[in-house]
Every structure is written in structure tokens, then in C-alpha cells.
Amino acid sequence: MPDVLAAYDALVTSGELRPDPEQAAAARTLDALATALVQPPRTGLLARLTRRAPEPPRGAYLWGDVGRGKSMLMDLFFAQAVGVPKRRVHFGAFMLEVHARLAAERTRPGRKEGDPIPPVAAAIAAEAGLLAFDEMMVTNSPDAMILSRLFTRLIEDGVTVVATSNRPPGDLYRNGLNREHFLPFIALIEARMDVLALNGPTDYRRDRLGGQRTWLVPNGAHATADLSAAFYRLTDFPVEDAAHVPAVDLPVSAGRTLRVPKALKGVAVFSFRRLCGEARGTPDYLAVARAFHTVILVGVPRLGPDNRNEAARFVSLVDQLYEHKVKLLAAADAEPDALYPAGDGAFEFQRTASRLEEMRSDAYLAKGHGA
């Protein structure tokens, strides 16, 4: 049987975690959920007559400041949830995928007119009875308009949802356009998920960054090794398995994807050449900013009129990372204020240099993703 609580208690006993009543309470709830997922679903006369899927176990919504153990508890739970086909995905990447699937459903040959959400939800439910989302946040109207209908259908189709977020349910999509249409999704979370606050005194992510410099000069083997070590600290990935760090294809738009060479637990690693040297645009950088709380970028060169296209893409990238409060760790040929030293475009780059300086500050690093 699953034992999330025992796994959590072992981490406290070993000293990896400090005692935290809110974490312990969340571990107990997730332990009960993992156990419920192992149990075979109850079937009765009403279920057989209506042909509806049995009601899934209640999900869980873990929210709190950055570094308070949400992802750690999700790790423990997801490893122990063995009773159902499961999938774990960053919420931003999932929503990009959903929109792509909706677009494909609308143009599917032979499709009858009607709402494309039910068949898409049914297809997702057929793939996984447990959906685990990292960093649930809602920042745009297209997502907000479909979430209530989509997740209502997923739950009706037997899916259990577990999610982490930096915000309580009531603060999702705050001040968003047409937010009244989004309010049923908040009500659905509160009705079908246990809402668990995690706001303990220890910021584990900041502890792991420690004295880590976020902008390393110059490029080279030493800077690359420093950033590589930061990646393994932030993700708990064993260094001895470095050859097996997963890559992902991040959905962007209209069926396009962006290859992320290394991606784990909300941390992505790119080369400047891959991210800014190729033909990319705002949709690519928006997808990155929504999907990852930390981006590690290596090989940032000096910029100027001779590589103005790469510079323009870098400006767009920084804008999206800054707006979504993504932490940026980079190896570069110069400090931000000297990165674009002269020539046409240097004056305009000063705004980006200012943002890069702010992104190194303690105040910025303390902010939650998407805050």
C-alpha cells in the first residue's frame, strides 16, 4: 500500500526537511488520496444505469509561497500513487496542449457541430486517471474561458486532479478579463479538491540557490560547471545520472513545439544559440515563461548591430521571463550593462539591461512564478 506519510517522516528524521505542521498535514491528506486511488472503484446500480464513470477520489490543491515544499510533496505522492494510470505535467504546458487538441478536434474530418471540449476531455481521461499539475496559474482569457467546462468533464470522466500553485484558488485569474466566467472553476476546485496551504518559515528553493550567482561572466567551462551544479541542486537529480536528464517538446502554438534539451521540475536548460539564434518569436518565449519557474541559459554573447536579430529575440525572451517572474541563471560574455555596448540598438537595450539587473536582486528572486 502507498505510504506518503512514512516517506515524508523519513525526510524529517534524516534532517533533509525541518518539522512543519502544514507539510505534515498535507502529507497525511496525500497519503489518504494515494491509498484511495489503489482501491477499486465502487460500482452500483445507478452507475450502471447511467453509464457514468464512478466518482473519482477528491483531488488536492497545494498552494503557498515559493520553496515551501509543494513540489517535494507532489514528488512523494506521485511516486506512491500506483493504483491508476497517471500523468504529471506543468499546468502551462498542459493548457497549450489542450488548445492544440481543441483546434485539431474542431477540424477533424467527419466531426459533427458541437462543443469540442467533451471529446477532448474524454481522450485525456482515457490516457490518465490521475492528472498532477505543477504550478497552476491562469494568466490569459482563452484558458480562463474553458477551464470550468474542461475540468468538470474530466472529473465526470473519472479523473482525479492534484495541483500545486503559488496562489489560493480565490486569487487565480484575479482582475482577469471576464473573470465572472472563470468563477465556476474556483468553485469546482473548492468542491472537488482539498485545498491545503503551505506557507511554512523555510524557503527550500532559496536555500538550494544559496549564494549562487545568477549572472556568470565570462562564458566558459567554469561558468557551465557552476550552472550545471545549480541545475542538480534545484531538481534533486543525481549527478551520476547526468546522461539521462530528460528533454521535452514544449507545445507552443498551432501544433508547433520547442525542444527543451534539459527540463525537470520546472527548471529548463537552453543554449543561447538554440533559444535566440534560431527563428523564434514571442509565442515561444511565452510558452517557456509559463512552463518553467527557472531558466538556465548558457553561451550569451556580446550583442550589437551585427547580431541584431539574436538581440531582438533575447529582448523578447527577457520580457516574458520578467513578466512571469521566472528566475534566470545565465553564463554571458559581459555583465548586463555591457552586453550591448554600442551601436544602433544600444540605447533601446538599456531597458533589458535594467531588467536583467533587477532579476538578480533578492527581492525578485523571492517572488513566486507568475506573481
Coordinates of N, CA and C in Angstrom, one line a residue, residues 49-247:
L49 N -26.8 2.1 -14.6 CA -27.9 2.6 -15.4 C -27.6 3.8 -16.2
T50 N -26.8 4.7 -15.5 CA -26.4 6.0 -16.2 C -25.2 5.9 -17.0
R51 N -24.5 4.8 -16.9 CA -23.2 4.6 -17.6 C -22.2 5.7 -17.3
R52 N -22.3 6.3 -16.2 CA -21.3 7.3 -15.8 C -20.2 6.7 -15.1
A53 N -19.0 7.3 -15.3 CA -17.8 6.8 -14.6 C -18.0 7.0 -13.1
P54 N -17.5 6.0 -12.2 CA -17.6 6.2 -10.8 C -16.9 7.5 -10.4
E55 N -17.4 8.1 -9.4 CA -16.9 9.4 -8.9 C -15.5 9.2 -8.4
P56 N -14.5 9.9 -9.0 CA -13.1 9.7 -8.5 C -12.9 10.2 -7.1
P57 N -11.8 9.8 -6.5 CA -11.4 10.4 -5.2 C -11.2 11.9 -5.3
R58 N -11.4 12.6 -4.2 CA -11.2 14.0 -4.2 C -9.8 14.3 -4.5
G59 N -9.5 15.4 -5.2 CA -8.2 15.8 -5.5 C -7.6 16.7 -4.4
A60 N -6.5 17.3 -4.7 CA -5.8 18.1 -3.8 C -5.2 19.3 -4.5
Y61 N -5.3 20.5 -3.8 CA -4.7 21.7 -4.4 C -3.8 22.3 -3.3
L62 N -2.5 22.2 -3.6 CA -1.5 22.7 -2.6 C -1.0 24.1 -3.0
W63 N -1.2 25.1 -2.2 CA -0.7 26.4 -2.5 C 0.1 27.0 -1.4
G64 N 1.0 27.9 -1.8 CA 1.9 28.6 -0.9 C 3.0 29.3 -1.6
D65 N 3.8 30.0 -0.8 CA 5.0 30.7 -1.4 C 6.0 29.8 -2.0
V66 N 6.9 30.3 -2.8 CA 7.9 29.5 -3.4 C 8.8 28.8 -2.4
G67 N 9.2 27.6 -2.7 CA 10.2 26.9 -1.9 C 9.6 26.3 -0.6
R68 N 8.3 26.2 -0.5 CA 7.7 25.7 0.8 C 7.4 24.2 0.8
G69 N 7.8 23.5 -0.3 CA 7.7 22.1 -0.3 C 6.6 21.5 -1.1
K70 N 5.9 22.3 -1.9 CA 4.8 21.9 -2.7 C 5.3 20.8 -3.7
S71 N 6.3 21.1 -4.4 CA 6.8 20.1 -5.4 C 7.4 18.9 -4.8
M72 N 8.0 19.0 -3.6 CA 8.5 17.9 -2.9 C 7.4 16.9 -2.5
L73 N 6.3 17.5 -1.9 CA 5.2 16.6 -1.6 C 4.5 16.0 -2.8
M74 N 4.5 16.8 -3.9 CA 4.0 16.2 -5.1 C 4.8 15.0 -5.6
D75 N 6.2 15.2 -5.4 CA 7.1 14.1 -5.8 C 6.7 12.8 -5.0
L76 N 6.6 13.0 -3.7 CA 6.3 11.8 -2.8 C 5.0 11.2 -3.2
F77 N 4.0 12.0 -3.4 CA 2.7 11.5 -3.7 C 2.7 10.8 -5.0
F78 N 3.2 11.4 -6.0 CA 3.2 10.9 -7.4 C 3.9 9.5 -7.5
A79 N 5.0 9.4 -6.7 CA 5.8 8.1 -6.7 C 4.9 7.0 -6.1
Q80 N 4.1 7.4 -5.1 CA 3.3 6.4 -4.3 C 2.0 6.1 -5.0
A81 N 1.5 7.0 -5.9 CA 0.2 6.8 -6.5 C 0.3 5.7 -7.6
V82 N 0.1 4.5 -7.2 CA 0.3 3.4 -8.1 C -0.9 2.7 -8.6
G83 N -2.1 3.2 -8.2 CA -3.3 2.4 -8.5 C -4.1 2.9 -9.7
V84 N -3.5 3.8 -10.5 CA -4.2 4.4 -11.6 C -3.2 4.9 -12.6
P85 N -3.6 4.8 -13.9 CA -2.7 5.5 -14.9 C -2.6 7.0 -14.6
K86 N -1.4 7.5 -14.6 CA -1.1 8.8 -14.1 C -0.3 9.6 -15.1
R87 N -0.4 10.9 -14.9 CA 0.4 11.8 -15.7 C 0.7 13.1 -14.9
R88 N 2.0 13.5 -14.9 CA 2.4 14.7 -14.3 C 2.9 15.7 -15.3
V89 N 2.4 17.0 -15.3 CA 2.8 17.9 -16.3 C 2.6 19.3 -15.8
H90 N 3.5 20.2 -16.3 CA 3.3 21.6 -15.9 C 2.0 22.2 -16.4
F91 N 1.3 22.9 -15.6 CA 0.0 23.4 -16.0 C 0.0 24.2 -17.3
G92 N 1.0 25.1 -17.4 CA 1.1 25.9 -18.6 C 1.2 25.1 -19.9
A93 N 2.1 24.0 -19.8 CA 2.3 23.2 -20.9 C 1.0 22.4 -21.2
F94 N 0.3 22.0 -20.2 CA -0.9 21.2 -20.4 C -1.9 22.0 -21.1
M95 N -2.1 23.3 -20.7 CA -3.1 24.1 -21.4 C -2.7 24.4 -22.8
L96 N -1.4 24.6 -23.1 CA -1.1 24.7 -24.5 C -1.4 23.5 -25.3
E97 N -1.2 22.3 -24.7 CA -1.6 21.1 -25.4 C -3.1 21.0 -25.5
V98 N -3.9 21.4 -24.5 CA -5.3 21.4 -24.6 C -5.8 22.2 -25.8
H99 N -5.3 23.4 -25.9 CA -5.7 24.3 -27.0 C -5.4 23.7 -28.4
A100 N -4.2 23.0 -28.5 CA -3.9 22.3 -29.7 C -4.8 21.2 -30.0
R101 N -5.2 20.4 -29.0 CA -6.2 19.3 -29.2 C -7.5 19.8 -29.5
L102 N -7.9 20.9 -29.0 CA -9.2 21.5 -29.3 C -9.3 22.0 -30.8
A103 N -8.1 22.6 -31.2 CA -8.1 23.0 -32.6 C -8.1 21.8 -33.5
A104 N -7.4 20.7 -33.2 CA -7.5 19.5 -34.0 C -8.9 18.9 -34.0
E105 N -9.6 19.0 -32.9 CA -10.9 18.4 -32.8 C -11.9 19.2 -33.7
R106 N -11.7 20.5 -33.7 CA -12.6 21.3 -34.5 C -12.5 21.1 -36.0
T107 N -11.3 20.6 -36.4 CA -11.1 20.4 -37.9 C -11.0 18.9 -38.2
R108 N -11.4 18.1 -37.2 CA -11.4 16.6 -37.5 C -12.4 16.3 -38.6
P109 N -11.9 15.5 -39.6 CA -12.9 15.1 -40.7 C -14.0 14.3 -40.1
G110 N -15.2 14.6 -40.6 CA -16.4 13.9 -40.2 C -17.0 14.3 -38.9
R111 N -16.4 15.3 -38.2 CA -16.9 15.8 -36.9 C -18.2 16.5 -37.1
K112 N -19.1 16.3 -36.2 CA -20.4 17.0 -36.2 C -20.2 18.3 -35.4
E113 N -21.1 19.2 -35.6 CA -21.0 20.5 -34.9 C -21.3 20.3 -33.4
G114 N -20.7 21.1 -32.6 CA -20.9 21.0 -31.2 C -19.6 21.4 -30.4
D115 N -19.7 21.3 -29.1 CA -18.7 21.7 -28.2 C -17.5 20.7 -28.4
P116 N -16.3 21.2 -28.7 CA -15.2 20.2 -28.8 C -14.6 19.8 -27.5
I117 N -15.0 20.4 -26.4 CA -14.4 20.1 -25.1 C -14.7 18.7 -24.6
P118 N -16.0 18.2 -24.7 CA -16.2 16.8 -24.2 C -15.4 15.7 -24.8
P119 N -15.2 15.7 -26.2 CA -14.4 14.6 -26.7 C -12.9 14.8 -26.3
V120 N -12.4 16.0 -26.2 CA -11.0 16.2 -25.8 C -10.8 15.8 -24.4
A121 N -11.8 16.1 -23.5 CA -11.7 15.7 -22.1 C -11.8 14.2 -22.0
A122 N -12.6 13.6 -22.8 CA -12.7 12.1 -22.8 C -11.4 11.4 -23.2
A123 N -10.8 12.0 -24.2 CA -9.5 11.5 -24.7 C -8.4 11.6 -23.6
I124 N -8.4 12.7 -22.9 CA -7.4 12.9 -21.8 C -7.7 12.0 -20.7
A125 N -9.0 11.8 -20.3 CA -9.3 10.9 -19.3 C -9.0 9.5 -19.6
A126 N -9.1 9.1 -20.9 CA -8.7 7.7 -21.3 C -7.2 7.5 -21.1
E127 N -6.4 8.5 -21.1 CA -5.0 8.4 -21.0 C -4.5 8.3 -19.6
A128 N -5.2 9.0 -18.7 CA -4.7 9.1 -17.3 C -5.9 9.3 -16.3
G129 N -6.0 8.5 -15.3 CA -7.0 8.7 -14.3 C -6.5 9.6 -13.2
L130 N -5.2 10.0 -13.2 CA -4.7 11.0 -12.2 C -3.9 12.0 -13.0
L131 N -4.3 13.3 -12.9 CA -3.5 14.3 -13.5 C -2.9 15.2 -12.4
A132 N -1.6 15.3 -12.4 CA -0.8 16.1 -11.4 C -0.2 17.3 -12.1
F133 N -0.6 18.5 -11.6 CA -0.2 19.7 -12.3 C 0.8 20.4 -11.4
D134 N 1.9 20.8 -12.0 CA 2.9 21.7 -11.3 C 2.5 23.1 -11.7
E135 N 2.5 24.0 -10.7 CA 2.3 25.5 -10.9 C 1.1 25.9 -11.7
M136 N -0.1 25.6 -11.1 CA -1.3 26.0 -11.7 C -1.4 27.5 -11.6
M137 N -1.5 28.2 -12.7 CA -1.8 29.6 -12.7 C -2.6 29.9 -14.0
V138 N -3.4 31.0 -13.9 CA -4.2 31.3 -15.1 C -3.9 32.8 -15.4
T139 N -3.4 33.0 -16.6 CA -3.0 34.4 -16.9 C -3.6 34.9 -18.2
N140 N -4.4 34.1 -18.9 CA -5.0 34.6 -20.1 C -6.4 34.2 -20.3
S141 N -7.2 35.0 -21.0 CA -8.6 34.7 -21.2 C -8.9 33.4 -21.9
P142 N -8.2 33.0 -22.9 CA -8.6 31.7 -23.6 C -8.6 30.5 -22.6
D143 N -7.6 30.5 -21.7 CA -7.5 29.4 -20.7 C -8.7 29.6 -19.7
A144 N -8.9 30.8 -19.2 CA -10.0 31.0 -18.2 C -11.3 30.6 -18.7
M145 N -11.6 30.9 -20.0 CA -12.9 30.6 -20.5 C -13.3 29.1 -20.7
I146 N -12.3 28.3 -20.7 CA -12.6 26.8 -20.9 C -12.4 26.0 -19.7
L147 N -11.7 26.5 -18.6 CA -11.3 25.7 -17.5 C -12.4 25.0 -16.8
S148 N -13.5 25.7 -16.5 CA -14.6 25.2 -15.7 C -15.2 24.0 -16.5
R149 N -15.5 24.2 -17.8 CA -16.1 23.1 -18.6 C -15.2 21.9 -18.7
L150 N -13.9 22.2 -19.0 CA -12.9 21.2 -19.2 C -12.7 20.3 -18.0
F151 N -12.5 20.9 -16.8 CA -12.3 20.1 -15.6 C -13.5 19.5 -15.1
T152 N -14.7 20.1 -15.3 CA -15.9 19.4 -14.9 C -16.0 18.1 -15.7
R153 N -15.8 18.1 -17.0 CA -15.9 16.9 -17.8 C -14.8 15.9 -17.4
L154 N -13.6 16.4 -17.1 CA -12.5 15.5 -16.7 C -12.9 14.7 -15.4
I155 N -13.4 15.4 -14.4 CA -13.9 14.8 -13.2 C -15.0 13.9 -13.4
E156 N -16.0 14.3 -14.2 CA -17.1 13.4 -14.6 C -16.6 12.1 -15.3
D157 N -15.5 12.2 -16.0 CA -15.0 11.1 -16.7 C -14.0 10.3 -15.8
G158 N -14.0 10.6 -14.5 CA -13.3 9.8 -13.5 C -11.8 10.2 -13.2
V159 N -11.5 11.4 -13.6 CA -10.1 11.9 -13.4 C -10.0 12.5 -12.0
T160 N -8.9 12.2 -11.3 CA -8.6 12.9 -10.0 C -7.5 13.9 -10.3
V161 N -7.6 15.1 -9.8 CA -6.7 16.2 -10.1 C -6.0 16.6 -8.8
V162 N -4.6 16.7 -8.9 CA -3.8 17.2 -7.9 C -3.0 18.3 -8.5
A163 N -2.9 19.5 -7.8 CA -2.2 20.6 -8.4 C -1.4 21.4 -7.3
T164 N -0.3 22.0 -7.7 CA 0.4 23.0 -6.9 C 0.2 24.4 -7.5
S165 N 0.3 25.4 -6.6 CA 0.1 26.8 -7.1 C 0.7 27.7 -6.1
N166 N 1.1 28.9 -6.5 CA 1.6 29.9 -5.6 C 0.4 30.7 -5.0
R167 N -0.8 30.5 -5.5 CA -1.9 31.3 -5.1 C -3.1 30.5 -4.6
P168 N -3.9 30.9 -3.6 CA -5.1 30.2 -3.2 C -6.1 30.3 -4.4
P169 N -7.0 29.3 -4.4 CA -7.9 29.3 -5.5 C -8.6 30.6 -5.8
G170 N -9.0 31.3 -4.8 CA -9.8 32.6 -5.0 C -8.9 33.7 -5.6
D171 N -7.6 33.5 -5.7 CA -6.8 34.5 -6.3 C -6.4 34.2 -7.7
L172 N -6.8 33.0 -8.2 CA -6.5 32.7 -9.6 C -7.2 33.6 -10.5
Y173 N -6.5 34.1 -11.6 CA -7.0 35.0 -12.6 C -7.7 36.2 -12.0
R174 N -7.1 36.7 -10.9 CA -7.6 37.9 -10.3 C -7.5 39.1 -11.2
N175 N -8.6 39.9 -11.3 CA -8.6 41.0 -12.2 C -8.5 40.7 -13.7
G176 N -8.8 39.4 -14.0 CA -8.7 39.0 -15.4 C -9.9 39.4 -16.2
L177 N -9.8 39.4 -17.5 CA -10.9 39.8 -18.3 C -12.0 38.8 -18.2
N178 N -13.2 39.3 -18.1 CA -14.4 38.5 -18.0 C -14.3 37.4 -16.9
R179 N -13.8 37.8 -15.7 CA -13.5 36.8 -14.7 C -14.7 36.1 -14.2
E180 N -15.9 36.7 -14.4 CA -17.1 36.1 -13.9 C -17.3 34.7 -14.5
H181 N -16.8 34.5 -15.7 CA -16.9 33.2 -16.4 C -16.0 32.2 -15.9
F182 N -15.0 32.7 -15.1 CA -13.9 31.8 -14.5 C -14.3 31.4 -13.1
L183 N -15.2 32.1 -12.5 CA -15.6 31.8 -11.1 C -16.1 30.4 -10.9
P184 N -16.8 29.7 -11.8 CA -17.2 28.3 -11.6 C -16.0 27.4 -11.4
F185 N -14.9 27.7 -12.1 CA -13.7 26.9 -11.9 C -13.2 27.0 -10.5
I186 N -13.2 28.1 -9.9 CA -12.8 28.3 -8.5 C -13.7 27.4 -7.6
A187 N -15.0 27.5 -7.8 CA -16.0 26.8 -7.1 C -15.8 25.3 -7.3
L188 N -15.4 24.8 -8.4 CA -15.1 23.4 -8.7 C -13.9 23.0 -7.9
I189 N -12.9 23.8 -7.9 CA -11.7 23.4 -7.0 C -12.1 23.2 -5.6
E190 N -12.8 24.2 -5.1 CA -13.2 24.1 -3.6 C -14.1 23.0 -3.3
A191 N -14.9 22.6 -4.3 CA -15.9 21.5 -4.1 C -15.3 20.1 -4.3
R192 N -14.3 20.0 -5.2 CA -13.8 18.7 -5.6 C -12.4 18.4 -5.2
M193 N -11.7 19.4 -4.5 CA -10.3 19.2 -4.1 C -10.1 19.7 -2.7
D194 N -9.3 19.0 -2.0 CA -8.9 19.5 -0.7 C -7.8 20.6 -0.8
V195 N -8.1 21.8 -0.4 CA -7.2 23.0 -0.5 C -6.3 23.0 0.7
L196 N -5.0 22.9 0.4 CA -4.0 22.8 1.5 C -3.0 23.9 1.4
A197 N -2.9 24.7 2.5 CA -1.9 25.9 2.5 C -0.6 25.4 3.0
L198 N 0.5 25.8 2.3 CA 1.8 25.5 2.7 C 2.6 26.9 2.7
N199 N 2.7 27.4 3.8 CA 3.4 28.7 4.0 C 4.3 28.7 5.2
G200 N 5.1 27.6 5.3 CA 6.0 27.5 6.5 C 7.1 28.5 6.4
P201 N 8.0 28.5 7.4 CA 9.0 29.5 7.5 C 10.2 29.3 6.6
T202 N 10.4 28.0 6.1 CA 11.6 27.7 5.3 C 11.4 27.8 3.8
D203 N 12.2 28.6 3.1 CA 12.2 28.6 1.7 C 13.3 27.7 1.2
Y204 N 12.9 26.5 0.8 CA 13.9 25.5 0.4 C 14.6 25.8 -0.9
R205 N 13.8 26.4 -1.8 CA 14.4 26.8 -3.1 C 15.5 27.8 -2.9
R206 N 15.3 28.8 -2.1 CA 16.3 29.8 -1.9 C 17.5 29.2 -1.2
D207 N 17.2 28.3 -0.3 CA 18.3 27.6 0.4 C 19.2 26.8 -0.6
R208 N 18.6 26.2 -1.6 CA 19.3 25.5 -2.6 C 20.1 26.4 -3.5
L209 N 19.5 27.6 -3.8 CA 20.3 28.5 -4.5 C 21.5 29.1 -3.7
G210 N 21.2 29.2 -2.4 CA 22.3 29.7 -1.5 C 22.9 30.9 -2.0
G211 N 24.3 30.9 -2.1 CA 25.0 32.1 -2.7 C 25.2 32.0 -4.2
Q212 N 24.4 31.2 -4.9 CA 24.6 31.0 -6.3 C 24.4 32.4 -7.0
R213 N 25.5 32.7 -7.8 CA 25.4 33.9 -8.7 C 24.5 33.5 -9.9
T214 N 23.6 34.4 -10.2 CA 22.7 34.2 -11.3 C 23.1 34.6 -12.6
W215 N 24.1 35.5 -12.7 CA 24.7 36.0 -14.0 C 26.2 35.8 -13.9
L216 N 26.7 34.8 -14.6 CA 28.1 34.4 -14.6 C 28.8 35.0 -15.8
V217 N 30.0 35.6 -15.5 CA 30.8 36.2 -16.6 C 32.3 35.7 -16.2
P218 N 33.0 35.2 -17.2 CA 32.6 35.1 -18.6 C 32.1 33.7 -18.9
N219 N 31.6 33.5 -20.2 CA 31.3 32.2 -20.7 C 32.5 31.3 -20.5
G220 N 32.3 30.0 -20.4 CA 33.4 29.1 -20.4 C 33.1 27.9 -19.5
A221 N 34.0 27.0 -19.4 CA 33.8 25.8 -18.7 C 33.5 26.0 -17.2
H222 N 34.1 27.0 -16.6 CA 33.8 27.2 -15.2 C 32.4 27.6 -15.0
A223 N 31.9 28.6 -15.8 CA 30.5 29.0 -15.7 C 29.5 27.9 -16.0
T224 N 29.8 27.1 -17.0 CA 28.9 26.0 -17.3 C 28.9 25.0 -16.2
A225 N 30.0 24.7 -15.6 CA 30.0 23.7 -14.5 C 29.2 24.3 -13.3
D226 N 29.3 25.6 -13.0 CA 28.6 26.2 -11.9 C 27.1 26.1 -12.2
L227 N 26.7 26.4 -13.4 CA 25.2 26.3 -13.7 C 24.7 24.9 -13.7
S228 N 25.6 24.0 -14.1 CA 25.2 22.5 -14.1 C 24.9 22.1 -12.7
A229 N 25.8 22.5 -11.8 CA 25.7 22.2 -10.4 C 24.4 22.8 -9.8
A230 N 24.0 24.0 -10.2 CA 22.8 24.6 -9.8 C 21.6 23.8 -10.2
F231 N 21.6 23.3 -11.5 CA 20.5 22.5 -12.0 C 20.3 21.3 -11.1
Y232 N 21.4 20.6 -10.8 CA 21.2 19.4 -10.0 C 20.7 19.7 -8.6
R233 N 21.1 20.8 -8.0 CA 20.6 21.2 -6.7 C 19.1 21.5 -6.7
L234 N 18.7 22.2 -7.8 CA 17.3 22.7 -7.8 C 16.4 21.5 -8.2
T235 N 16.9 20.5 -8.8 CA 16.0 19.4 -9.3 C 16.1 18.1 -8.5
D236 N 17.1 18.1 -7.6 CA 17.4 16.8 -6.9 C 17.8 15.7 -7.8
F237 N 18.2 16.0 -9.0 CA 18.6 14.9 -10.0 C 20.0 14.5 -9.7
P238 N 20.2 13.1 -9.6 CA 21.6 12.6 -9.2 C 22.6 13.0 -10.3
V239 N 23.7 13.5 -10.0 CA 24.7 13.9 -10.9 C 25.2 12.7 -11.7
E240 N 25.3 11.5 -11.0 CA 25.8 10.4 -11.7 C 24.9 9.9 -12.9
D241 N 23.6 10.4 -12.9 CA 22.7 10.1 -14.0 C 22.6 11.2 -15.0
A242 N 23.6 12.1 -15.1 CA 23.6 13.3 -15.9 C 23.2 13.0 -17.4
A243 N 23.6 11.8 -17.8 CA 23.4 11.5 -19.3 C 21.9 11.2 -19.5
H244 N 21.1 11.1 -18.4 CA 19.7 10.7 -18.6 C 18.7 11.8 -18.2
V245 N 19.2 13.1 -18.1 CA 18.3 14.2 -17.8 C 17.3 14.3 -18.9
P246 N 16.0 14.3 -18.7 CA 15.0 14.3 -19.7 C 15.0 15.6 -20.5
A247 N 14.7 15.4 -21.8 CA 14.3 16.5 -22.7 C 12.8 16.5 -22.9

